[in-house]
mmCIF file of C-alpha atoms in Angstrom:
data_model
loop_
_atom_site.group_PDB
_atom_site.id
_atom_site.type_symbol
_atom_site.label_atom_id
_atom_site.label_comp_id
_atom_site.label_asym_id
_atom_site.label_seq_id
_atom_site.Cartn_x
_atom_site.Cartn_y
_atom_site.Cartn_z
ATOM 1 C CA MET A 1 -9.092 -35.416 10.166
ATOM 2 C CA LYS A 2 -10.535 -36.973 13.667
ATOM 3 C CA ILE A 3 -12.037 -36.023 16.911
ATOM 4 C CA LYS A 4 -9.992 -36.268 19.888
ATOM 5 C CA GLU A 5 -10.034 -39.500 21.964
ATOM 6 C CA GLY A 6 -12.122 -38.536 25.441
ATOM 7 C CA TYR A 7 -15.042 -37.176 23.871
ATOM 8 C CA ILE A 8 -18.249 -38.870 24.135
ATOM 9 C CA LEU A 9 -21.688 -38.270 21.975
ATOM 10 C CA LYS A 10 -24.886 -39.396 23.741
ATOM 11 C CA GLU A 11 -28.522 -39.323 23.307
ATOM 12 C CA VAL A 12 -30.118 -37.587 26.285
ATOM 13 C CA ALA A 13 -33.926 -36.735 26.348
ATOM 14 C CA GLY A 14 -33.540 -36.758 22.466
ATOM 15 C CA SER A 15 -30.606 -34.262 22.249
ATOM 16 C CA ASN A 16 -27.685 -35.323 20.892
ATOM 17 C CA VAL A 17 -25.150 -34.345 23.827
ATOM 18 C CA VAL A 18 -21.318 -34.024 23.312
ATOM 19 C CA LEU A 19 -19.340 -34.005 26.716
ATOM 20 C CA PRO A 20 -15.471 -34.477 27.334
ATOM 21 C CA VAL A 21 -13.911 -37.793 29.607
ATOM 22 C CA GLY A 22 -10.748 -38.162 31.405
ATOM 23 C CA GLU A 23 -7.971 -35.903 30.728
ATOM 24 C CA GLU A 24 -9.961 -33.560 28.463
ATOM 25 C CA VAL A 25 -12.434 -32.646 30.967
ATOM 26 C CA LEU A 26 -9.583 -29.530 31.517
ATOM 27 C CA ASN A 27 -9.717 -28.568 28.079
ATOM 28 C CA PHE A 28 -12.985 -28.001 27.326
ATOM 29 C CA ASN A 29 -15.451 -26.864 29.563
ATOM 30 C CA GLY A 30 -19.147 -27.589 29.545
ATOM 31 C CA MET A 31 -20.829 -29.563 26.793
ATOM 32 C CA ALA A 32 -22.202 -28.985 22.960
ATOM 33 C CA SER A 33 -25.453 -30.218 21.704
ATOM 34 C CA LEU A 34 -25.438 -31.426 18.201
ATOM 35 C CA ASN A 35 -28.424 -31.490 16.039
ATOM 36 C CA ALA A 36 -29.329 -34.968 14.094
ATOM 37 C CA ALA A 37 -26.992 -34.206 11.074
ATOM 38 C CA GLY A 38 -24.083 -32.873 13.567
ATOM 39 C CA ALA A 39 -24.457 -36.169 15.518
ATOM 40 C CA PHE A 40 -23.921 -38.031 12.320
ATOM 41 C CA LEU A 41 -20.824 -35.698 11.309
ATOM 42 C CA PHE A 42 -19.256 -36.529 14.836
ATOM 43 C CA LYS A 43 -19.771 -40.139 14.501
ATOM 44 C CA LYS A 44 -18.040 -40.075 10.963
ATOM 45 C CA MET A 45 -15.125 -38.010 12.369
ATOM 46 C CA GLN A 46 -14.080 -40.319 15.409
ATOM 47 C CA GLU A 47 -12.480 -41.834 12.541
ATOM 48 C CA ASP A 48 -10.033 -40.640 10.429
ATOM 49 C CA VAL A 49 -11.830 -38.859 7.608
ATOM 50 C CA THR A 50 -11.669 -36.042 4.645
ATOM 51 C CA GLU A 51 -13.907 -32.839 4.131
ATOM 52 C CA GLU A 52 -14.995 -34.658 0.965
ATOM 53 C CA GLN A 53 -15.763 -37.871 2.474
ATOM 54 C CA LEU A 54 -17.718 -35.838 4.764
ATOM 55 C CA VAL A 55 -19.443 -34.098 1.924
ATOM 56 C CA GLN A 56 -20.010 -37.551 0.313
ATOM 57 C CA ALA A 57 -21.699 -39.192 3.782
ATOM 58 C CA LEU A 58 -24.036 -36.479 3.583
ATOM 59 C CA LEU A 59 -25.246 -36.947 0.147
ATOM 60 C CA ASP A 60 -25.726 -40.658 0.811
ATOM 61 C CA THR A 61 -27.842 -40.136 3.649
ATOM 62 C CA TYR A 62 -29.848 -36.988 3.267
ATOM 63 C CA GLU A 63 -31.318 -35.289 0.224
ATOM 64 C CA ILE A 64 -29.432 -32.454 0.038
ATOM 65 C CA ASP A 65 -27.679 -30.552 -3.215
ATOM 66 C CA ALA A 66 -24.093 -30.833 -3.172
ATOM 67 C CA GLU A 67 -23.608 -27.298 -2.772
ATOM 68 C CA THR A 68 -25.499 -27.368 0.696
ATOM 69 C CA ALA A 69 -23.889 -30.316 1.787
ATOM 70 C CA GLU A 70 -20.384 -28.629 1.468
ATOM 71 C CA ARG A 71 -21.301 -25.609 3.052
ATOM 72 C CA ASP A 72 -22.606 -27.569 6.176
ATOM 73 C CA VAL A 73 -20.086 -29.651 6.405
ATOM 74 C CA ALA A 74 -17.002 -26.294 6.475
ATOM 75 C CA LYS A 75 -19.697 -24.926 9.064
ATOM 76 C CA PHE A 76 -19.646 -27.726 11.312
ATOM 77 C CA VAL A 77 -15.877 -28.847 11.071
ATOM 78 C CA ASN A 78 -15.062 -25.262 11.773
ATOM 79 C CA LYS A 79 -17.377 -25.255 14.886
ATOM 80 C CA ILE A 80 -15.737 -28.131 15.848
ATOM 81 C CA LYS A 81 -11.915 -27.158 15.163
ATOM 82 C CA GLY A 82 -12.966 -23.952 16.969
ATOM 83 C CA ALA A 83 -13.841 -25.796 20.061
ATOM 84 C CA GLY A 84 -10.429 -27.731 20.120
ATOM 85 C CA LEU A 85 -12.071 -31.318 19.346
ATOM 86 C CA ILE A 86 -9.515 -32.422 16.068
ATOM 87 C CA GLU A 87 -6.652 -33.901 16.972
ATOM 88 C CA MET B 1 -5.119 -37.109 62.691
ATOM 89 C CA ASN B 2 -7.309 -40.082 63.689
ATOM 90 C CA ARG B 3 -8.004 -42.804 61.473
ATOM 91 C CA GLN B 4 -10.944 -44.642 61.210
ATOM 92 C CA THR B 5 -13.595 -46.426 59.479
ATOM 93 C CA SER B 6 -17.147 -47.235 59.733
ATOM 94 C CA ARG B 7 -20.004 -48.833 57.961
ATOM 95 C CA TYR B 8 -22.730 -46.471 56.833
ATOM 96 C CA ARG B 9 -25.956 -46.577 54.864
ATOM 97 C CA VAL B 10 -26.588 -43.276 52.473
ATOM 98 C CA ALA B 11 -29.510 -42.907 49.533
ATOM 99 C CA ASP B 12 -29.697 -47.047 50.309
ATOM 100 C CA ILE B 13 -26.437 -47.840 49.444
ATOM 101 C CA ASN B 14 -23.922 -49.477 51.962
ATOM 102 C CA LEU B 15 -20.772 -47.538 52.554
ATOM 103 C CA ILE B 16 -17.671 -48.600 54.401
ATOM 104 C CA MET B 17 -15.659 -44.792 54.540
ATOM 105 C CA THR B 18 -12.488 -44.238 56.083
ATOM 106 C CA THR B 19 -12.243 -40.513 57.459
ATOM 107 C CA GLU B 20 -9.471 -38.894 59.320
ATOM 108 C CA CYS B 21 -10.815 -35.319 59.944
ATOM 109 C CA GLU B 22 -13.461 -34.700 62.470
ATOM 110 C CA ARG B 23 -16.231 -32.906 60.137
ATOM 111 C CA THR B 24 -16.892 -35.932 57.868
ATOM 112 C CA GLU B 25 -16.836 -38.176 60.233
ATOM 113 C CA LYS B 26 -19.300 -36.122 62.338
ATOM 114 C CA ARG B 27 -21.440 -35.655 59.692
ATOM 115 C CA ALA B 28 -22.086 -38.878 58.730
ATOM 116 C CA GLU B 29 -22.819 -40.062 62.253
ATOM 117 C CA LYS B 30 -26.534 -39.740 61.587
ATOM 118 C CA TYR B 31 -26.133 -42.853 58.506
ATOM 119 C CA LEU B 32 -24.273 -44.949 60.899
ATOM 120 C CA VAL B 33 -25.157 -48.375 60.529
ATOM 121 C CA LYS B 34 -24.842 -49.776 64.247
ATOM 122 C CA SER B 35 -25.171 -53.524 63.326
ATOM 123 C CA PRO B 36 -24.376 -54.159 60.069
ATOM 124 C CA GLY B 37 -25.609 -57.269 59.023
ATOM 125 C CA ILE B 38 -23.462 -60.556 57.988
ATOM 126 C CA ASP B 39 -23.771 -59.803 54.651
ATOM 127 C CA PHE B 40 -22.815 -55.652 54.705
ATOM 128 C CA ASP B 41 -19.211 -55.792 53.802
ATOM 129 C CA LYS B 42 -19.744 -57.690 50.751
ATOM 130 C CA THR B 43 -22.059 -56.001 49.326
ATOM 131 C CA ALA B 44 -20.296 -52.551 50.576
ATOM 132 C CA GLU B 45 -19.189 -49.716 48.580
ATOM 133 C CA VAL B 46 -15.318 -48.310 49.861
ATOM 134 C CA ILE B 47 -14.391 -44.229 50.279
ATOM 135 C CA GLU B 48 -11.047 -44.207 51.606
ATOM 136 C CA LEU B 49 -8.604 -41.597 50.568
ATOM 137 C CA PRO B 50 -4.957 -42.139 50.741
ATOM 138 C CA ALA B 51 -3.597 -41.656 54.473
ATOM 139 C CA GLY B 52 -2.716 -37.931 54.877
ATOM 140 C CA MET B 53 -4.085 -36.694 51.680
ATOM 141 C CA ALA B 54 -6.318 -34.583 53.029
ATOM 142 C CA GLU B 55 -3.683 -32.361 54.628
ATOM 143 C CA GLU B 56 -1.213 -32.469 51.463
ATOM 144 C CA GLU B 57 -3.791 -31.282 49.267
ATOM 145 C CA SER B 58 -5.208 -28.440 51.170
ATOM 146 C CA SER B 59 -1.774 -27.127 52.136
ATOM 147 C CA LYS B 60 -1.367 -26.426 48.192
ATOM 148 C CA TYR B 61 -4.437 -23.504 48.963
ATOM 149 C CA VAL B 62 -4.638 -20.592 50.929
ATOM 150 C CA GLY B 63 -7.578 -20.770 53.752
ATOM 151 C CA VAL B 64 -8.379 -24.133 52.627
ATOM 152 C CA GLN B 65 -8.499 -26.985 55.806
ATOM 153 C CA PRO B 66 -8.363 -30.280 55.543
ATOM 154 C CA ASP B 67 -11.674 -31.026 56.734
ATOM 155 C CA ASP B 68 -12.583 -28.680 53.584
ATOM 156 C CA VAL B 69 -10.860 -31.348 51.411
ATOM 157 C CA GLU B 70 -11.598 -34.473 52.662
ATOM 158 C CA TYR B 71 -15.401 -33.230 52.863
ATOM 159 C CA MET B 72 -15.240 -32.306 49.013
ATOM 160 C CA LEU B 73 -13.822 -35.983 48.177
ATOM 161 C CA THR B 74 -15.721 -37.853 50.071
ATOM 162 C CA GLY B 75 -18.522 -36.159 48.797
ATOM 163 C CA ARG B 76 -17.376 -36.231 44.983
ATOM 164 C CA ALA B 77 -16.507 -40.229 45.657
ATOM 165 C CA PHE B 78 -19.843 -41.154 46.961
ATOM 166 C CA TYR B 79 -21.795 -39.089 43.999
ATOM 167 C CA THR B 80 -19.459 -40.874 41.541
ATOM 168 C CA ILE B 81 -20.506 -44.223 43.382
ATOM 169 C CA LEU B 82 -24.430 -43.272 43.091
ATOM 170 C CA LEU B 83 -24.333 -43.273 39.379
ATOM 171 C CA LYS B 84 -24.003 -47.222 39.758
ATOM 172 C CA TYR B 85 -27.095 -47.339 41.604
ATOM 173 C CA TYR B 86 -28.890 -45.182 39.029
ATOM 174 C CA GLY B 87 -28.853 -42.430 40.948
ATOM 175 C CA LEU B 88 -27.501 -38.634 40.500
ATOM 176 C CA MET B 89 -27.012 -35.403 42.471
ATOM 177 C CA LEU B 90 -28.471 -32.128 42.084
ATOM 178 C CA HIS B 91 -27.101 -29.487 43.645
ATOM 179 C CA SER B 92 -29.847 -28.118 45.024
ATOM 180 C CA SER B 93 -31.882 -27.473 48.120
ATOM 181 C CA ALA B 94 -34.415 -30.020 48.363
ATOM 182 C CA VAL B 95 -37.711 -29.194 50.822
ATOM 183 C CA VAL B 96 -40.195 -32.347 51.304
ATOM 184 C CA VAL B 97 -44.186 -31.120 51.794
ATOM 185 C CA ASP B 98 -46.812 -33.648 52.599
ATOM 186 C CA GLY B 99 -44.157 -36.111 51.777
ATOM 187 C CA TYR B 100 -42.764 -35.094 48.291
ATOM 188 C CA ALA B 101 -39.738 -33.693 47.843
ATOM 189 C CA TYR B 102 -39.288 -30.622 45.696
ATOM 190 C CA LEU B 103 -35.597 -29.818 44.087
ATOM 191 C CA PHE B 104 -34.707 -26.471 43.842
ATOM 192 C CA SER B 105 -31.651 -25.596 41.916
ATOM 193 C CA ALA B 106 -29.220 -22.955 41.088
ATOM 194 C CA ASP B 107 -25.610 -21.569 41.315
ATOM 195 C CA SER B 108 -24.399 -20.846 44.808
ATOM 196 C CA GLY B 109 -25.364 -17.461 46.374
ATOM 197 C CA THR B 110 -28.947 -17.612 43.895
ATOM 198 C CA GLY B 111 -30.867 -17.985 46.587
ATOM 199 C CA LYS B 112 -32.596 -21.645 46.905
ATOM 200 C CA SER B 113 -32.091 -21.982 50.479
ATOM 201 C CA THR B 114 -33.736 -19.047 51.186
ATOM 202 C CA HIS B 115 -36.502 -19.751 48.976
ATOM 203 C CA THR B 116 -36.669 -23.479 50.849
ATOM 204 C CA GLU B 117 -36.702 -21.514 53.843
ATOM 205 C CA LEU B 118 -39.386 -19.599 53.051
ATOM 206 C CA TRP B 119 -41.412 -22.377 52.126
ATOM 207 C CA LEU B 120 -40.340 -23.637 56.126
ATOM 208 C CA LYS B 121 -42.328 -20.804 57.528
ATOM 209 C CA TYR B 122 -45.246 -21.032 55.391
ATOM 210 C CA PHE B 123 -45.729 -24.928 55.567
ATOM 211 C CA LYS B 124 -44.712 -25.135 59.045
ATOM 212 C CA ASP B 125 -44.994 -28.570 60.434
ATOM 213 C CA ARG B 126 -45.926 -30.071 57.186
ATOM 214 C CA ALA B 127 -42.383 -29.212 55.735
ATOM 215 C CA PHE B 128 -38.623 -29.974 55.984
ATOM 216 C CA ILE B 129 -35.420 -29.840 54.279
ATOM 217 C CA ILE B 130 -34.208 -33.020 53.379
ATOM 218 C CA ASN B 131 -30.583 -32.004 52.028
ATOM 219 C CA ASP B 132 -30.174 -28.039 51.807
ATOM 220 C CA ASP B 133 -27.641 -28.378 48.792
ATOM 221 C CA LYS B 134 -26.719 -31.921 47.787
ATOM 222 C CA PRO B 135 -29.529 -34.147 47.727
ATOM 223 C CA ALA B 136 -28.998 -37.738 45.891
ATOM 224 C CA LEU B 137 -32.054 -38.309 43.235
ATOM 225 C CA ARG B 138 -32.154 -42.151 42.493
ATOM 226 C CA LYS B 139 -35.031 -44.591 41.093
ATOM 227 C CA THR B 140 -35.756 -47.419 42.641
ATOM 228 C CA ASP B 141 -38.471 -49.814 42.479
ATOM 229 C CA GLY B 142 -40.100 -47.803 39.227
ATOM 230 C CA LYS B 143 -40.227 -44.539 41.349
ATOM 231 C CA TRP B 144 -37.741 -41.504 41.981
ATOM 232 C CA TYR B 145 -36.852 -41.102 45.606
ATOM 233 C CA VAL B 146 -34.724 -38.173 46.849
ATOM 234 C CA TYR B 147 -32.389 -39.059 50.110
ATOM 235 C CA GLY B 148 -30.590 -37.099 52.532
ATOM 236 C CA THR B 149 -26.826 -37.406 52.851
ATOM 237 C CA PRO B 150 -24.083 -36.145 54.924
ATOM 238 C CA TRP B 151 -23.078 -33.985 52.283
ATOM 239 C CA SER B 152 -25.174 -30.799 52.433
ATOM 240 C CA GLY B 153 -23.319 -27.667 52.230
ATOM 241 C CA LYS B 154 -22.251 -25.363 54.837
ATOM 242 C CA ASN B 155 -24.934 -25.625 57.220
ATOM 243 C CA ASN B 156 -25.571 -29.529 57.395
ATOM 244 C CA ILE B 157 -29.227 -29.636 56.852
ATOM 245 C CA ASN B 158 -29.981 -32.859 55.918
ATOM 246 C CA VAL B 159 -32.388 -36.141 57.453
ATOM 247 C CA ASN B 160 -31.322 -39.165 56.869
ATOM 248 C CA THR B 161 -34.640 -40.389 54.869
ATOM 249 C CA ARG B 162 -36.155 -40.300 51.455
ATOM 250 C CA ALA B 163 -39.001 -38.811 49.837
ATOM 251 C CA GLU B 164 -40.662 -39.276 46.499
ATOM 252 C CA LEU B 165 -39.433 -36.707 44.131
ATOM 253 C CA GLY B 166 -42.387 -34.085 43.301
ATOM 254 C CA ALA B 167 -40.584 -31.660 40.932
ATOM 255 C CA ILE B 168 -37.248 -30.093 39.412
ATOM 256 C CA VAL B 169 -37.246 -26.311 39.774
ATOM 257 C CA PHE B 170 -34.134 -24.142 38.205
ATOM 258 C CA LEU B 171 -34.574 -20.645 39.980
ATOM 259 C CA GLU B 172 -33.448 -17.533 39.266
ATOM 260 C CA ARG B 173 -34.053 -14.334 41.073
ATOM 261 C CA SER B 174 -36.742 -11.972 39.784
ATOM 262 C CA GLU B 175 -38.557 -8.752 40.503
ATOM 263 C CA ASN B 176 -41.886 -10.415 40.073
ATOM 264 C CA ASN B 177 -42.807 -13.908 40.619
ATOM 265 C CA TRP B 178 -43.584 -16.553 37.717
ATOM 266 C CA ILE B 179 -43.107 -20.029 36.819
ATOM 267 C CA GLU B 180 -43.023 -22.062 33.963
ATOM 268 C CA LYS B 181 -42.914 -25.462 32.531
ATOM 269 C CA MET B 182 -39.080 -26.613 30.865
ATOM 270 C CA THR B 183 -38.735 -29.026 27.966
ATOM 271 C CA PRO B 184 -36.483 -31.944 28.798
ATOM 272 C CA GLN B 185 -34.155 -30.561 26.295
ATOM 273 C CA GLU B 186 -33.783 -27.015 27.781
ATOM 274 C CA ALA B 187 -33.492 -28.510 30.850
ATOM 275 C CA ILE B 188 -29.736 -30.757 30.028
ATOM 276 C CA PRO B 189 -27.647 -28.023 30.403
ATOM 277 C CA LYS B 190 -29.252 -26.222 33.603
ATOM 278 C CA PHE B 191 -29.218 -29.805 35.207
ATOM 279 C CA MET B 192 -25.939 -30.771 33.781
ATOM 280 C CA ALA B 193 -24.324 -27.018 35.167
ATOM 281 C CA GLN B 194 -25.553 -28.386 38.836
ATOM 282 C CA THR B 195 -24.265 -32.045 38.997
ATOM 283 C CA VAL B 196 -21.190 -34.145 39.301
ATOM 284 C CA ARG B 197 -20.055 -33.774 35.757
ATOM 285 C CA LYS B 198 -16.456 -33.684 35.342
ATOM 286 C CA LEU B 199 -16.294 -37.829 35.623
ATOM 287 C CA GLN B 200 -12.892 -39.330 34.696
ATOM 288 C CA ARG B 201 -14.575 -42.747 33.298
ATOM 289 C CA LYS B 202 -16.052 -42.780 30.484
ATOM 290 C CA GLU B 203 -18.547 -45.622 31.703
ATOM 291 C CA ASP B 204 -19.357 -43.090 34.255
ATOM 292 C CA ILE B 205 -20.155 -40.034 31.932
ATOM 293 C CA SER B 206 -22.328 -42.323 30.045
ATOM 294 C CA ALA B 207 -24.229 -43.935 32.613
ATOM 295 C CA MET B 208 -24.515 -39.815 33.974
ATOM 296 C CA LEU B 209 -25.952 -39.051 30.721
ATOM 297 C CA SER B 210 -28.413 -42.175 30.427
ATOM 298 C CA ILE B 211 -29.968 -41.687 34.030
ATOM 299 C CA LEU B 212 -29.848 -37.993 33.222
ATOM 300 C CA SER B 213 -32.121 -38.361 30.314
ATOM 301 C CA ALA B 214 -34.293 -40.588 32.445
ATOM 302 C CA VAL B 215 -34.537 -37.991 35.063
ATOM 303 C CA LEU B 216 -35.504 -35.148 32.557
ATOM 304 C CA GLU B 217 -38.442 -37.424 30.724
ATOM 305 C CA GLU B 218 -39.771 -38.865 33.834
ATOM 306 C CA ASN B 219 -40.365 -35.752 36.034
ATOM 307 C CA PRO B 220 -41.808 -32.513 35.661
ATOM 308 C CA ILE B 221 -39.083 -29.685 35.360
ATOM 309 C CA TYR B 222 -39.602 -25.936 35.826
ATOM 310 C CA ARG B 223 -38.089 -22.518 35.696
ATOM 311 C CA LEU B 224 -38.967 -20.338 38.526
ATOM 312 C CA GLY B 225 -38.264 -16.650 39.032
ATOM 313 C CA CYS B 226 -38.736 -15.127 42.432
ATOM 314 C CA ASP B 227 -38.472 -12.888 44.873
ATOM 315 C CA ILE B 228 -38.298 -13.453 49.194
ATOM 316 C CA SER B 229 -41.895 -12.834 49.455
ATOM 317 C CA GLU B 230 -44.711 -15.014 50.808
ATOM 318 C CA GLU B 231 -46.070 -15.011 47.250
ATOM 319 C CA ALA B 232 -43.025 -16.441 45.808
ATOM 320 C CA VAL B 233 -43.546 -19.474 47.689
ATOM 321 C CA ILE B 234 -47.541 -19.840 46.574
ATOM 322 C CA THR B 235 -46.493 -19.188 43.142
ATOM 323 C CA SER B 236 -43.835 -21.998 42.877
ATOM 324 C CA TYR B 237 -46.101 -24.564 45.109
ATOM 325 C CA GLU B 238 -49.072 -23.834 43.354
ATOM 326 C CA ALA B 239 -47.759 -24.959 40.137
ATOM 327 C CA ILE B 240 -45.751 -28.070 41.166
ATOM 328 C CA ARG B 241 -47.775 -29.657 43.926
ATOM 329 C CA LYS B 242 -48.397 -33.409 43.968
ATOM 330 C CA VAL B 243 -50.668 -33.483 46.371
#
């Protein structure tokens, strides 16, 4: 699972903003803003990863339990899929 | 079609622009450089649409003239170039009072020009509109400036000068008059909705976001709810005035 080419994640005034570039501007109207964990997952998903790897990455970086990590990843992946950002 | 190339200076940027339609050429007249220096062409940016493009594009839409297409596309080209000069366009009506520019931004039809007209009425010769629709906002020598440009909306109200930025205000209609400060984070989607956002190149998007970040962190940003009374002017001016 990987985020499509054509999306840029950048910090703007302390917020993490996602914007489409090039042809993707026609498919994605507007912008998304992410919290710190969201930005972390987004960056990981710019390479091909599995949900299990994302959960592991969260566990390695944040002090949370496995259950919370799985739930957060599932929620985030759903959101990103819903927005049509997955290849 | 009378294709011609002229030299201009807009927002302190040297431009060589080729036009075919009357409107863009006429509106850019105030920005003509009469005697370009020897280095002008070396430092200039070029805006040149392919020959016949305005006519061809306009024929695809009912009620759209080549003039409209050329004016829109040259404007878009200019505001994309502006990104290279640490500048951004904000869709707003920009009024200057006592030397400071105040930008009132909103969707078309909300009443930003109506609000700045009220400022003109109230402040009389202390005030003028520097750009009624698409001012350029640019940081040079550590300060943020607002510039008039040839692209200023249907009424063609712009002055070829610059003024230091006083404040950015996102305006909405309201039955009473109120104003509140916005955090940079709150202002991101507001600003983003009123600038050139659909950029093709990654480096342009990246530049836009960097400049946006600086604009929002280094300047006061407000949200204003207003009607069309004199009280609306006083409410906003008293909160945002620089002098």
